[in-house]
Amino acid sequence: MEPWQFLPNPWRRQLEGLSISLVRSLEEVRFRVGRPVYLYGQDWTKPLSSEAVDSKEMERVLSILVEHSLYARVDQLSQGFITLPGGHRVGIAGQAVMDHGRVHTVRNIGGLNIRFARAVIGIGDQVLAALSQAGCSGRSLLIVSAPRCGKTTVLRDLVRIMSNQGQRTVIIDERSEIAGLGGSGIPTYDLGLHTDVLDGWPKPEGLAIALRTLGPDLVAVDELGPSADYRGIFKARFSGVDVMATVHAENIREMMARREIFKLMKHQALDAVVLLSRRNGPATIEGVYGSEEFPQILDGFGNR
Amino acid sequence: MKWFGAVLAILSTISVAHYLARPYRFRISALEQWIRLLEQLVPAIGWKKLPLQEAFSEASRGYPLLTPVLRKLNQLLNSREMDFFAAFSGALREESWIWDEDRRILEELGRVLGRSSSVYQEDHIKGAISELQRVLQEARGRGLKQARLVESLTSAAGIALVILLL
């Protein structure tokens, strides 16, 4: 389901009128107040129309994207995004409204960034082949890359493969991007035969619930962030459950700047780290580091 | 034949009287249904956090008088062209039987629905419910009196006409 189906006209009509080749490589549609709407592809940028978007139009677009129900999206808004059915994430640029020291919501919306989520069937096989080439047999992986390099797409396909191999898999889909449930309860993507989705659950709570009630062999989480996420990963790993997770970092040096990842590697809670880039298109495998290489990496970054 | 004509004339005027009094009675039923629907919206929004369209569709089951308005609302929202207020007031305008005062209260609610967190949404809905309860009480008192007056006057006029003709 393409994200522009959720946009009002004239934008929906204009996006529907794009050529198939352009749509295939389209990654983002960006609305900014006072500027024309721009399309961003893998290595191209193009205005959608010459007319600029005013703040009233921005409000109308957002209102329609959230189905006129801001109350239902307050949690997401406070984190600066909403997710559309199909797992398409809409980043929101605006002014933070604080309440008791926490971001409560966003107002004076200045920009919307609609990211086009895609399933790429088979991309996980390439990762598994690279893992086997590197001699890694475990299934606990950390997928690392900068934004827009295909982490979620790879994770989704790995889940599908593992699930179809009979692994009871649980996805903790905090931002509704992996499964793209979108309120219907039915995943937009093929996630395999043995996959359950905890949609909208914060990662630590979701991991705890998955362990307690769903008896998984494997859990998958996207975009590790606060320390609590890593604590959840530790708990899952040392409860006999494999974990596949993703994290933002452009290279090993950036990744190792996180104390929590340092700890995960030190305690062998991961079987391998897979580094992705978009050098030859999204999900280019830059490196696979098996657990036997961890001590060397840890030493290189001043084993703490 | 003359008597048959007389009975027919009286029955016709009674039907006309009922027809003329219908909007008053209809308003009461409609207000009762709006209040019940809004009461069901509170958990749909506050607890389940359903999007407005889904919340209305879940809350609206079993309210036949409101079905045309809600169907129109659904249709307008599905077009993804207008904000909720425009769609809601558009749907209310489609039904000419809605009294101006009732329409004003509902439109005021439509202006704020969906635009804040669920706590404020509940407050707005409860405010609209108490306003609708106030107009419902008025409708039950003054409105019903007017309905009965219209019915009696029209029926009496019919009977008088028959007496005169006889």
Short mmCIF file of N, CA, C and O in Angstrom, two decimals, chain A residues 9 12-14 18 24 39 41 74 100 132 134 137 146 155-156 170 177 192 204 212 228 251 256 277-278 293 298:
data_model
loop_
_atom_site.label_atom_id
_atom_site.label_comp_id
_atom_site.label_asym_id
_atom_site.label_seq_id
_atom_site.Cartn_x
_atom_site.Cartn_y
_atom_site.Cartn_z
N ASN A 9 -5.87 15.16 -2.05
CA ASN A 9 -5.56 15.79 -3.33
C ASN A 9 -5.17 17.25 -3.08
O ASN A 9 -5.57 17.81 -2.08
N ARG A 12 -2.11 13.55 -3.80
CA ARG A 12 -2.31 12.13 -4.13
C ARG A 12 -2.34 11.95 -5.65
O ARG A 12 -1.66 11.08 -6.19
N ARG A 13 -3.11 12.84 -6.30
CA ARG A 13 -3.25 12.72 -7.76
C ARG A 13 -1.89 12.91 -8.44
O ARG A 13 -1.53 12.19 -9.36
N GLN A 14 -1.14 13.90 -7.95
CA GLN A 14 0.16 14.18 -8.57
C GLN A 14 1.13 13.00 -8.38
O GLN A 14 1.87 12.64 -9.29
N LEU A 18 2.97 9.85 -11.30
CA LEU A 18 4.40 9.67 -11.55
C LEU A 18 4.66 8.41 -12.38
O LEU A 18 3.89 7.46 -12.31
N ARG A 24 9.54 3.52 -8.51
CA ARG A 24 10.38 2.41 -8.05
C ARG A 24 11.56 2.88 -7.22
O ARG A 24 11.99 2.21 -6.29
N LEU A 39 10.43 15.40 -4.06
CA LEU A 39 10.57 13.95 -4.06
C LEU A 39 12.06 13.63 -3.95
O LEU A 39 12.88 14.32 -4.57
N GLY A 41 14.80 10.46 -4.34
CA GLY A 41 15.07 9.08 -4.72
C GLY A 41 16.44 8.68 -4.22
O GLY A 41 17.06 9.41 -3.44
N VAL A 74 -1.02 10.63 19.94
CA VAL A 74 -0.26 11.53 20.83
C VAL A 74 1.12 10.95 21.15
O VAL A 74 2.12 11.66 21.12
N HIS A 100 5.65 18.90 31.88
CA HIS A 100 6.43 18.25 32.94
C HIS A 100 7.78 17.73 32.43
O HIS A 100 8.17 16.60 32.72
N SER A 132 27.11 -16.91 6.72
CA SER A 132 27.64 -18.27 6.64
C SER A 132 29.05 -18.25 6.07
O SER A 132 29.92 -19.01 6.49
N ALA A 134 31.12 -15.92 6.59
CA ALA A 134 31.99 -15.46 7.67
C ALA A 134 32.06 -16.48 8.81
O ALA A 134 32.70 -16.23 9.83
N SER A 137 27.18 -18.94 12.86
CA SER A 137 26.04 -19.86 12.79
C SER A 137 24.87 -19.37 13.65
O SER A 137 23.74 -19.78 13.44
N ALA A 146 23.61 3.62 8.81
CA ALA A 146 23.08 4.99 8.90
C ALA A 146 21.61 4.94 8.45
O ALA A 146 21.17 3.94 7.90
N LEU A 155 15.77 -6.55 8.20
CA LEU A 155 15.23 -7.20 9.39
C LEU A 155 13.92 -7.93 9.06
O LEU A 155 13.71 -9.08 9.46
N ARG A 156 13.06 -7.23 8.33
CA ARG A 156 11.75 -7.80 7.96
C ARG A 156 11.93 -9.09 7.16
O ARG A 156 11.24 -10.09 7.40
N VAL A 170 8.70 -13.36 17.32
CA VAL A 170 7.85 -12.24 17.78
C VAL A 170 8.54 -10.94 17.37
O VAL A 170 9.73 -10.75 17.62
N GLU A 177 6.46 -0.14 11.97
CA GLU A 177 7.11 -0.05 10.65
C GLU A 177 7.49 -1.41 10.09
O GLU A 177 7.57 -1.56 8.88
N GLY A 192 6.13 -14.36 7.35
CA GLY A 192 6.33 -15.78 7.60
C GLY A 192 5.16 -16.39 8.35
O GLY A 192 4.25 -15.70 8.80
N PRO A 204 11.14 -2.36 25.71
CA PRO A 204 11.36 -3.11 26.97
C PRO A 204 10.12 -3.88 27.42
O PRO A 204 10.21 -5.06 27.74
N ARG A 212 7.36 -13.62 28.42
CA ARG A 212 6.47 -14.17 29.44
C ARG A 212 5.31 -14.95 28.82
O ARG A 212 4.88 -15.96 29.35
N ALA A 228 17.16 1.14 28.35
CA ALA A 228 16.14 0.14 28.69
C ALA A 228 15.96 -0.87 27.55
O ALA A 228 15.69 -2.05 27.80
N ASN A 251 29.31 3.40 11.02
CA ASN A 251 30.45 2.47 10.98
C ASN A 251 30.66 1.88 12.39
O ASN A 251 29.97 2.25 13.34
N MET A 256 30.47 1.63 18.36
CA MET A 256 31.16 1.34 19.62
C MET A 256 31.13 2.51 20.60
O MET A 256 31.51 2.37 21.76
N SER A 277 25.36 -0.35 4.22
CA SER A 277 25.47 1.03 3.71
C SER A 277 24.58 1.13 2.47
O SER A 277 23.90 0.17 2.13
N ARG A 278 24.62 2.25 1.80
CA ARG A 278 23.88 2.36 0.54
C ARG A 278 24.85 2.62 -0.62
O ARG A 278 24.49 3.28 -1.61
N GLU A 293 35.26 -12.29 16.49
CA GLU A 293 36.02 -11.07 16.20
C GLU A 293 35.78 -9.98 17.25
O GLU A 293 36.43 -8.94 17.23
N LEU A 298 36.70 -5.03 20.51
CA LEU A 298 36.62 -4.42 21.85
C LEU A 298 37.98 -3.87 22.27
O LEU A 298 38.07 -2.75 22.80
#
